[in-house]
Amino acid sequence: MSQTIRPATPDDMPRVVELLMLDAQERHAEDAILWKMSDDAPAQIEKALTFALTAEQQPFRQFWHVADDGGQITGVIHAMMLPVPPIYAGLFGEPGLILPDSFVATDAPSGTLEGLLAAAEDALHEAGARIKLASYVVGEGWRTAFETSGYEPLTLYLSRNDLGDQGMPDGVRKATEDNIRGIVARSAENRQVLFDIDPFWETHPEADPRFSAWMTRCLTLRDRDMIVLGPSEDLQGYIIAQPASRMHFPPAHDITRTGVIDDYYHSELANPEAIDHGGEAASALLRAAEAAFANRGIGAAFVVCPAGWASKIELLECAGYETAMVWSIKR
């Protein structure tokens, strides 16, 4: 009997849990701190799968496919429709995203990975995705398959897991309501750099008021630190150290001690090709966020950075960050 690629069913869950545990263990082997395993990882995977395959009301559309080789499940792939953040235009609608909790057994027939990828892409296309994104952490097979299929790096997730060794630098401070206007102004510069790097990040016409409202709300959230540098009337930069979310971490991993930095900009990084003034002030913001994480007992951090922002990547790599995950795009 030849292998078939089909949508996953609840009956597949025991074997899919096994495969996703192997998948999670590969990530854990790459970085045991960043990809810490949950104490009850199999139960967490089963819980997430049960919801995905049986719940009538879900926050977003997701798709699970398996490779069935004569009754033996040899691979699994996970995809979803990705909601467009409110500060971006989303002219092409919701993109489809292939998630990193996808895995192919070592004894799977040749072509299994490619077959799973094609099935996921077909499902996303039928759901209306005109742009497709794919994320991967480990495994040359996935990187090669994505590149062969036409994906190109869009966003890097750089990580470091030895935070807080330099303490809080001078000159930085926690943001207040008086800083919101300056943060929004610098965010507009940040969004323009993003758009210049790739039009995928086209800004929504209402981005400024939407971002302002979100920043005002963030000031009330106790699970994150908003840090700024420069006088309120001429704010030079900002950074937000926030908790990790399931968008980037599959359910097998414990994210309670992991942080994410997405909103991060300083005028020294305005040129995506070269750092201005040696990046000293931008680096101070980064160290401040690391210290804030360390004070919360967080041991590892992701920093989200466009693959085309060379100056920011250089600054992060000089600070000890390495690429841990890649999101690629296929138009």
mmCIF file of C-alpha atoms in Angstrom:
data_model
loop_
_atom_site.group_PDB
_atom_site.id
_atom_site.type_symbol
_atom_site.label_atom_id
_atom_site.label_comp_id
_atom_site.label_asym_id
_atom_site.label_seq_id
_atom_site.Cartn_x
_atom_site.Cartn_y
_atom_site.Cartn_z
ATOM 1 C CA MET A 1 0.000 0.000 0.000
ATOM 2 C CA SER A 2 1.455 3.364 -0.998
ATOM 3 C CA GLN A 3 1.792 6.273 1.401
ATOM 4 C CA THR A 4 -0.931 8.915 1.457
ATOM 5 C CA ILE A 5 -1.008 12.427 2.879
ATOM 6 C CA ARG A 6 -4.311 13.221 4.585
ATOM 7 C CA PRO A 7 -5.845 15.447 7.275
ATOM 8 C CA ALA A 8 -5.164 14.211 10.786
ATOM 9 C CA THR A 9 -8.000 12.699 12.837
ATOM 10 C CA PRO A 10 -8.391 12.138 16.597
ATOM 11 C CA ASP A 11 -7.489 8.470 16.027
ATOM 12 C CA ASP A 12 -4.025 9.581 14.920
ATOM 13 C CA MET A 13 -3.249 11.400 18.153
ATOM 14 C CA PRO A 14 -1.225 8.712 20.008
ATOM 15 C CA ARG A 15 1.251 8.378 17.140
ATOM 16 C CA VAL A 16 1.294 12.116 16.399
ATOM 17 C CA VAL A 17 2.112 12.792 20.060
ATOM 18 C CA GLU A 18 5.051 10.391 19.734
ATOM 19 C CA LEU A 19 6.333 12.196 16.648
ATOM 20 C CA LEU A 20 5.921 15.649 18.173
ATOM 21 C CA MET A 21 7.807 14.515 21.274
ATOM 22 C CA LEU A 22 10.699 13.491 19.033
ATOM 23 C CA ASP A 23 10.415 16.864 17.328
ATOM 24 C CA ALA A 24 10.509 18.724 20.652
ATOM 25 C CA GLN A 25 13.475 16.679 21.854
ATOM 26 C CA GLU A 26 15.434 17.725 18.771
ATOM 27 C CA ARG A 27 14.844 21.384 19.638
ATOM 28 C CA HIS A 28 15.729 20.708 23.271
ATOM 29 C CA ALA A 29 19.013 19.171 22.145
ATOM 30 C CA GLU A 30 19.808 22.380 20.256
ATOM 31 C CA ASP A 31 19.243 24.617 23.299
ATOM 32 C CA ALA A 32 18.019 23.084 26.552
ATOM 33 C CA ILE A 33 17.245 26.478 28.105
ATOM 34 C CA LEU A 34 15.422 28.136 25.233
ATOM 35 C CA TRP A 35 13.539 24.946 24.326
ATOM 36 C CA LYS A 36 12.991 23.648 27.855
ATOM 37 C CA MET A 37 10.697 20.630 27.956
ATOM 38 C CA SER A 38 7.530 20.793 30.020
ATOM 39 C CA ASP A 39 7.349 18.234 32.809
ATOM 40 C CA ASP A 40 4.134 16.923 31.248
ATOM 41 C CA ALA A 41 5.071 17.503 27.605
ATOM 42 C CA PRO A 42 3.097 14.546 26.150
ATOM 43 C CA ALA A 43 -0.048 15.671 27.974
ATOM 44 C CA GLN A 44 0.396 19.245 26.756
ATOM 45 C CA ILE A 45 0.782 18.053 23.159
ATOM 46 C CA GLU A 46 -2.296 15.834 23.447
ATOM 47 C CA LYS A 47 -4.313 18.695 24.941
ATOM 48 C CA ALA A 48 -3.369 21.049 22.090
ATOM 49 C CA LEU A 49 -4.092 18.381 19.457
ATOM 50 C CA THR A 50 -7.453 17.496 20.980
ATOM 51 C CA PHE A 51 -8.522 21.125 20.867
ATOM 52 C CA ALA A 52 -7.238 21.595 17.306
ATOM 53 C CA LEU A 53 -8.957 18.486 15.970
ATOM 54 C CA THR A 54 -12.256 18.584 17.876
ATOM 55 C CA ALA A 55 -13.158 22.077 19.140
ATOM 56 C CA GLU A 56 -15.917 23.813 17.187
ATOM 57 C CA GLN A 57 -14.884 27.350 18.217
ATOM 58 C CA GLN A 58 -11.224 28.176 17.600
ATOM 59 C CA PRO A 59 -9.370 31.526 17.602
ATOM 60 C CA PHE A 60 -7.885 30.861 14.159
ATOM 61 C CA ARG A 61 -8.045 28.245 11.431
ATOM 62 C CA GLN A 62 -5.417 25.539 11.688
ATOM 63 C CA PHE A 63 -4.613 22.424 9.717
ATOM 64 C CA TRP A 64 -2.920 19.178 10.703
ATOM 65 C CA HIS A 65 -1.869 16.646 8.067
ATOM 66 C CA VAL A 66 -0.188 13.286 8.489
ATOM 67 C CA ALA A 67 1.700 10.923 6.207
ATOM 68 C CA ASP A 68 0.039 7.496 6.390
ATOM 69 C CA ASP A 69 2.215 4.613 5.162
ATOM 70 C CA GLY A 70 -0.078 1.598 5.198
ATOM 71 C CA GLY A 71 -1.530 2.492 8.568
ATOM 72 C CA GLN A 72 1.729 3.726 10.087
ATOM 73 C CA ILE A 73 1.979 7.504 10.628
ATOM 74 C CA THR A 74 5.441 8.564 9.470
ATOM 75 C CA GLY A 75 5.148 12.339 9.540
ATOM 76 C CA VAL A 76 3.030 15.313 10.584
ATOM 77 C CA ILE A 77 2.774 18.965 9.568
ATOM 78 C CA HIS A 78 0.975 21.844 11.281
ATOM 79 C CA ALA A 79 -0.239 25.022 9.560
ATOM 80 C CA MET A 80 -2.536 27.920 10.396
ATOM 81 C CA MET A 81 -4.018 31.126 9.064
ATOM 82 C CA LEU A 82 -2.082 33.930 10.742
ATOM 83 C CA PRO A 83 -4.082 36.964 11.920
ATOM 84 C CA VAL A 84 -2.628 40.245 10.619
ATOM 85 C CA PRO A 85 -1.325 42.490 13.456
ATOM 86 C CA PRO A 86 -3.510 45.632 13.635
ATOM 87 C CA ILE A 87 -0.648 48.022 12.806
ATOM 88 C CA TYR A 88 -0.082 46.415 9.392
ATOM 89 C CA ALA A 89 -2.205 46.818 6.280
ATOM 90 C CA GLY A 90 -2.529 43.153 5.368
ATOM 91 C CA LEU A 91 -3.392 43.991 1.768
ATOM 92 C CA PHE A 92 -3.115 40.333 0.773
ATOM 93 C CA GLY A 93 -5.250 39.079 3.633
ATOM 94 C CA GLU A 94 -4.196 36.613 6.284
ATOM 95 C CA PRO A 95 -1.003 34.779 5.349
ATOM 96 C CA GLY A 96 -0.716 31.064 5.908
ATOM 97 C CA LEU A 97 1.930 29.863 8.339
ATOM 98 C CA ILE A 98 3.581 26.451 8.545
ATOM 99 C CA LEU A 99 4.585 25.974 12.172
ATOM 100 C CA PRO A 100 7.735 24.401 13.596
ATOM 101 C CA ASP A 101 5.897 21.536 15.327
ATOM 102 C CA SER A 102 6.133 19.470 12.152
ATOM 103 C CA PHE A 103 8.168 16.268 11.963
ATOM 104 C CA VAL A 104 9.087 13.359 9.704
ATOM 105 C CA ALA A 105 10.294 10.030 11.087
ATOM 106 C CA THR A 106 13.781 8.899 10.083
ATOM 107 C CA ASP A 107 12.370 5.732 8.455
ATOM 108 C CA ALA A 108 9.694 7.577 6.458
ATOM 109 C CA PRO A 109 9.584 6.895 2.712
ATOM 110 C CA SER A 110 11.455 9.259 0.439
ATOM 111 C CA GLY A 111 9.426 12.337 -0.423
ATOM 112 C CA THR A 112 7.374 12.319 2.794
ATOM 113 C CA LEU A 113 8.477 15.780 3.869
ATOM 114 C CA GLU A 114 7.812 17.257 0.452
ATOM 115 C CA GLY A 115 4.394 15.607 0.339
ATOM 116 C CA LEU A 116 3.446 17.023 3.728
ATOM 117 C CA LEU A 117 4.617 20.480 2.695
ATOM 118 C CA ALA A 118 2.545 20.360 -0.496
ATOM 119 C CA ALA A 119 -0.543 19.277 1.473
ATOM 120 C CA ALA A 120 -0.128 22.102 3.976
ATOM 121 C CA GLU A 121 0.324 24.638 1.194
ATOM 122 C CA ASP A 122 -2.774 23.356 -0.605
ATOM 123 C CA ALA A 123 -4.839 23.652 2.576
ATOM 124 C CA LEU A 124 -3.626 27.209 3.170
ATOM 125 C CA HIS A 125 -4.305 28.161 -0.441
ATOM 126 C CA GLU A 126 -7.847 26.801 -0.236
ATOM 127 C CA ALA A 127 -8.330 28.795 2.973
ATOM 128 C CA GLY A 128 -7.453 31.974 1.089
ATOM 129 C CA ALA A 129 -3.763 32.497 1.871
ATOM 130 C CA ARG A 130 -2.125 34.455 -0.952
ATOM 131 C CA ILE A 131 1.157 34.631 0.938
ATOM 132 C CA LYS A 132 2.660 31.673 2.776
ATOM 133 C CA LEU A 133 5.119 31.737 5.655
ATOM 134 C CA ALA A 134 7.126 28.839 7.004
ATOM 135 C CA SER A 135 9.065 28.531 10.252
ATOM 136 C CA TYR A 136 11.746 26.035 11.166
ATOM 137 C CA VAL A 137 14.181 25.509 14.013
ATOM 138 C CA VAL A 138 16.280 22.441 13.379
ATOM 139 C CA GLY A 139 16.682 19.987 10.559
ATOM 140 C CA GLU A 140 18.387 20.599 7.243
ATOM 141 C CA GLY A 141 15.583 18.705 5.573
ATOM 142 C CA TRP A 142 13.008 21.391 6.374
ATOM 143 C CA ARG A 143 15.303 24.251 5.390
ATOM 144 C CA THR A 144 16.129 22.576 2.089
ATOM 145 C CA ALA A 145 12.482 21.740 1.369
ATOM 146 C CA PHE A 146 11.365 25.313 2.034
ATOM 147 C CA GLU A 147 14.126 26.796 -0.112
ATOM 148 C CA THR A 148 13.416 24.356 -2.935
ATOM 149 C CA SER A 149 9.734 25.296 -2.772
ATOM 150 C CA GLY A 150 10.569 28.989 -3.165
ATOM 151 C CA TYR A 151 10.651 30.306 0.398
ATOM 152 C CA GLU A 152 13.109 33.063 1.318
ATOM 153 C CA PRO A 153 14.094 34.201 4.849
ATOM 154 C CA LEU A 154 11.837 36.989 6.130
ATOM 155 C CA THR A 155 12.370 37.133 9.902
ATOM 156 C CA LEU A 156 15.089 35.834 12.190
ATOM 157 C CA TYR A 157 14.537 34.896 15.808
ATOM 158 C CA LEU A 158 17.863 35.381 17.540
ATOM 159 C CA SER A 159 18.340 34.022 21.030
ATOM 160 C CA ARG A 160 20.619 34.267 24.018
ATOM 161 C CA ASN A 161 20.363 32.249 27.225
ATOM 162 C CA ASP A 162 22.925 33.871 29.542
ATOM 163 C CA LEU A 163 21.022 37.010 30.452
ATOM 164 C CA GLY A 164 21.638 39.652 33.078
ATOM 165 C CA ASP A 165 25.393 39.425 33.418
ATOM 166 C CA GLN A 166 25.975 43.160 32.935
ATOM 167 C CA GLY A 167 23.188 44.645 35.055
ATOM 168 C CA MET A 168 20.998 47.641 34.235
ATOM 169 C CA PRO A 169 22.961 50.287 32.277
ATOM 170 C CA ASP A 170 22.898 53.972 33.126
ATOM 171 C CA GLY A 171 20.561 56.321 31.290
ATOM 172 C CA VAL A 172 17.697 53.925 30.629
ATOM 173 C CA ARG A 173 14.440 54.081 32.543
ATOM 174 C CA LYS A 174 11.017 52.528 32.687
ATOM 175 C CA ALA A 175 8.500 54.099 30.348
ATOM 176 C CA THR A 176 5.671 56.275 31.632
ATOM 177 C CA GLU A 177 2.553 57.672 30.021
ATOM 178 C CA ASP A 178 4.557 60.792 29.129
ATOM 179 C CA ASN A 179 6.720 58.617 26.853
ATOM 180 C CA ILE A 180 3.892 57.163 24.748
ATOM 181 C CA ARG A 181 4.035 59.915 22.120
ATOM 182 C CA GLY A 182 7.794 59.437 21.699
ATOM 183 C CA ILE A 183 7.460 55.655 21.513
ATOM 184 C CA VAL A 184 4.811 55.965 18.805
ATOM 185 C CA ALA A 185 7.008 58.388 16.829
ATOM 186 C CA ARG A 186 9.965 56.030 16.966
ATOM 187 C CA SER A 187 7.696 53.104 16.138
ATOM 188 C CA ALA A 188 6.650 54.913 12.953
ATOM 189 C CA GLU A 189 10.346 55.145 11.993
ATOM 190 C CA ASN A 190 10.748 51.470 12.807
ATOM 191 C CA ARG A 191 7.781 50.533 10.613
ATOM 192 C CA GLN A 192 9.187 52.580 7.732
ATOM 193 C CA VAL A 193 12.470 50.680 7.955
ATOM 194 C CA LEU A 194 10.515 47.427 7.947
ATOM 195 C CA PHE A 195 8.563 48.465 4.854
ATOM 196 C CA ASP A 196 11.745 49.588 3.073
ATOM 197 C CA ILE A 197 13.250 46.160 3.775
ATOM 198 C CA ASP A 198 10.170 44.278 2.565
ATOM 199 C CA PRO A 199 6.726 45.598 1.503
ATOM 200 C CA PHE A 200 5.220 42.650 3.356
ATOM 201 C CA TRP A 201 5.265 45.027 6.350
ATOM 202 C CA GLU A 202 3.058 47.707 4.809
ATOM 203 C CA THR A 203 1.712 49.947 7.552
ATOM 204 C CA HIS A 204 -1.988 50.303 8.281
ATOM 205 C CA PRO A 205 -3.315 53.889 7.888
ATOM 206 C CA GLU A 206 -4.439 53.811 11.538
ATOM 207 C CA ALA A 207 -1.170 52.311 12.823
ATOM 208 C CA ASP A 208 -0.181 55.246 15.035
ATOM 209 C CA PRO A 209 -3.399 55.495 17.096
ATOM 210 C CA ARG A 210 -3.644 51.715 17.300
ATOM 211 C CA PHE A 211 -0.058 51.389 18.482
ATOM 212 C CA SER A 212 -0.545 54.254 20.935
ATOM 213 C CA ALA A 213 -3.564 52.514 22.450
ATOM 214 C CA TRP A 214 -1.637 49.257 22.744
ATOM 215 C CA MET A 215 1.371 50.948 24.363
ATOM 216 C CA THR A 216 -0.925 52.690 26.848
ATOM 217 C CA ARG A 217 -2.442 49.335 27.737
ATOM 218 C CA CYS A 218 1.003 47.733 28.026
ATOM 219 C CA LEU A 219 1.865 50.214 30.770
ATOM 220 C CA THR A 220 -0.807 48.520 32.895
ATOM 221 C CA LEU A 221 0.398 44.955 32.252
ATOM 222 C CA ARG A 222 2.618 43.581 34.986
ATOM 223 C CA ASP A 223 4.131 40.762 32.960
ATOM 224 C CA ARG A 224 6.438 43.006 30.877
ATOM 225 C CA ASP A 225 8.912 45.865 31.114
ATOM 226 C CA MET A 226 8.749 48.917 28.845
ATOM 227 C CA ILE A 227 12.095 50.706 28.761
ATOM 228 C CA VAL A 228 13.071 53.964 27.046
ATOM 229 C CA LEU A 229 16.146 56.082 26.492
ATOM 230 C CA GLY A 230 16.349 59.835 25.947
ATOM 231 C CA PRO A 231 14.251 62.775 27.153
ATOM 232 C CA SER A 232 10.488 62.554 26.735
ATOM 233 C CA GLU A 233 10.462 65.442 24.274
ATOM 234 C CA ASP A 234 13.085 63.721 22.096
ATOM 235 C CA LEU A 235 12.902 60.017 22.858
ATOM 236 C CA GLN A 236 15.684 58.127 21.083
ATOM 237 C CA GLY A 237 14.575 54.566 21.515
ATOM 238 C CA TYR A 238 12.419 52.004 23.278
ATOM 239 C CA ILE A 239 12.346 48.282 23.997
ATOM 240 C CA ILE A 240 9.700 45.987 25.466
ATOM 241 C CA ALA A 241 10.682 42.824 27.313
ATOM 242 C CA GLN A 242 7.599 40.603 27.345
ATOM 243 C CA PRO A 243 6.739 36.969 28.059
ATOM 244 C CA ALA A 244 6.919 34.341 25.344
ATOM 245 C CA SER A 245 3.749 33.092 23.666
ATOM 246 C CA ARG A 246 2.615 29.878 22.026
ATOM 247 C CA MET A 247 2.897 31.506 18.598
ATOM 248 C CA HIS A 248 6.608 30.693 18.650
ATOM 249 C CA PHE A 249 6.800 27.763 21.054
ATOM 250 C CA PRO A 250 5.035 24.427 20.513
ATOM 251 C CA PRO A 251 3.110 23.020 23.500
ATOM 252 C CA ALA A 252 5.824 20.543 24.549
ATOM 253 C CA HIS A 253 7.996 23.415 25.769
ATOM 254 C CA ASP A 254 7.879 25.259 29.083
ATOM 255 C CA ILE A 255 7.835 28.990 28.284
ATOM 256 C CA THR A 256 7.519 30.334 31.819
ATOM 257 C CA ARG A 257 11.197 31.313 31.878
ATOM 258 C CA THR A 258 11.480 32.611 28.316
ATOM 259 C CA GLY A 259 11.079 36.186 27.099
ATOM 260 C CA VAL A 260 10.525 37.797 23.710
ATOM 261 C CA ILE A 261 11.662 41.192 22.404
ATOM 262 C CA ASP A 262 9.699 42.298 19.357
ATOM 263 C CA ASP A 263 9.147 46.040 19.853
ATOM 264 C CA TYR A 264 12.726 47.364 19.858
ATOM 265 C CA TYR A 265 14.070 50.396 18.058
ATOM 266 C CA HIS A 266 16.660 53.119 18.459
ATOM 267 C CA SER A 267 17.608 55.847 16.003
ATOM 268 C CA GLU A 268 21.114 54.325 15.775
ATOM 269 C CA LEU A 269 19.480 51.444 13.875
ATOM 270 C CA ALA A 270 17.639 53.647 11.362
ATOM 271 C CA ASN A 271 20.051 52.640 8.604
ATOM 272 C CA PRO A 272 19.423 48.927 8.027
ATOM 273 C CA GLU A 273 22.857 48.566 6.443
ATOM 274 C CA ALA A 274 25.095 50.167 9.085
ATOM 275 C CA ILE A 275 24.934 50.997 12.806
ATOM 276 C CA ASP A 276 25.205 54.668 13.730
ATOM 277 C CA HIS A 277 27.528 55.851 16.550
ATOM 278 C CA GLY A 278 28.668 52.303 17.222
ATOM 279 C CA GLY A 279 25.236 51.330 18.501
ATOM 280 C CA GLU A 280 26.134 52.156 22.106
ATOM 281 C CA ALA A 281 22.724 53.548 23.048
ATOM 282 C CA ALA A 282 20.845 50.815 21.173
ATOM 283 C CA SER A 283 22.989 48.245 22.974
ATOM 284 C CA ALA A 284 22.178 49.877 26.306
ATOM 285 C CA LEU A 285 18.474 49.364 25.635
ATOM 286 C CA LEU A 286 19.118 45.710 24.821
ATOM 287 C CA ARG A 287 21.122 45.182 28.031
ATOM 288 C CA ALA A 288 18.354 46.862 30.006
ATOM 289 C CA ALA A 289 15.784 44.427 28.601
ATOM 290 C CA GLU A 290 18.074 41.497 29.425
ATOM 291 C CA ALA A 291 18.460 42.768 32.984
ATOM 292 C CA ALA A 292 14.681 43.128 33.269
ATOM 293 C CA PHE A 293 14.277 39.538 32.128
ATOM 294 C CA ALA A 294 16.909 38.334 34.595
ATOM 295 C CA ASN A 295 15.150 40.156 37.425
ATOM 296 C CA ARG A 296 12.019 38.170 36.570
ATOM 297 C CA GLY A 297 13.891 34.867 36.586
ATOM 298 C CA ILE A 298 13.821 34.545 32.808
ATOM 299 C CA GLY A 299 16.813 32.668 31.459
ATOM 300 C CA ALA A 300 16.467 32.894 27.685
ATOM 301 C CA ALA A 301 15.204 35.465 25.203
ATOM 302 C CA PHE A 302 14.153 35.686 21.583
ATOM 303 C CA VAL A 303 14.706 38.929 19.691
ATOM 304 C CA VAL A 304 12.606 39.258 16.531
ATOM 305 C CA CYS A 305 14.520 40.828 13.647
ATOM 306 C CA PRO A 306 13.852 41.092 9.893
ATOM 307 C CA ALA A 307 16.325 39.019 7.898
ATOM 308 C CA GLY A 308 17.207 42.098 5.831
ATOM 309 C CA TRP A 309 18.039 44.382 8.773
ATOM 310 C CA ALA A 310 21.813 43.875 8.680
ATOM 311 C CA SER A 311 22.692 46.559 11.233
ATOM 312 C CA LYS A 312 20.328 45.163 13.857
ATOM 313 C CA ILE A 313 21.530 41.621 13.241
ATOM 314 C CA GLU A 314 25.128 42.786 13.650
ATOM 315 C CA LEU A 315 24.313 44.482 16.956
ATOM 316 C CA LEU A 316 22.544 41.377 18.260
ATOM 317 C CA GLU A 317 25.294 39.001 17.188
ATOM 318 C CA CYS A 318 27.900 41.222 18.845
ATOM 319 C CA ALA A 319 25.815 40.936 22.021
ATOM 320 C CA GLY A 320 25.985 37.143 21.881
ATOM 321 C CA TYR A 321 22.752 36.299 20.069
ATOM 322 C CA GLU A 322 22.494 33.504 17.530
ATOM 323 C CA THR A 323 19.713 32.659 15.082
ATOM 324 C CA ALA A 324 17.495 30.009 16.667
ATOM 325 C CA MET A 325 14.495 30.060 14.335
ATOM 326 C CA VAL A 326 13.728 31.397 10.856
ATOM 327 C CA TRP A 327 10.453 32.498 9.322
ATOM 328 C CA SER A 328 10.532 32.417 5.524
ATOM 329 C CA ILE A 329 8.092 33.769 2.950
ATOM 330 C CA LYS A 330 6.700 32.476 -0.336
ATOM 331 C CA ARG A 331 4.736 34.976 -2.382
#
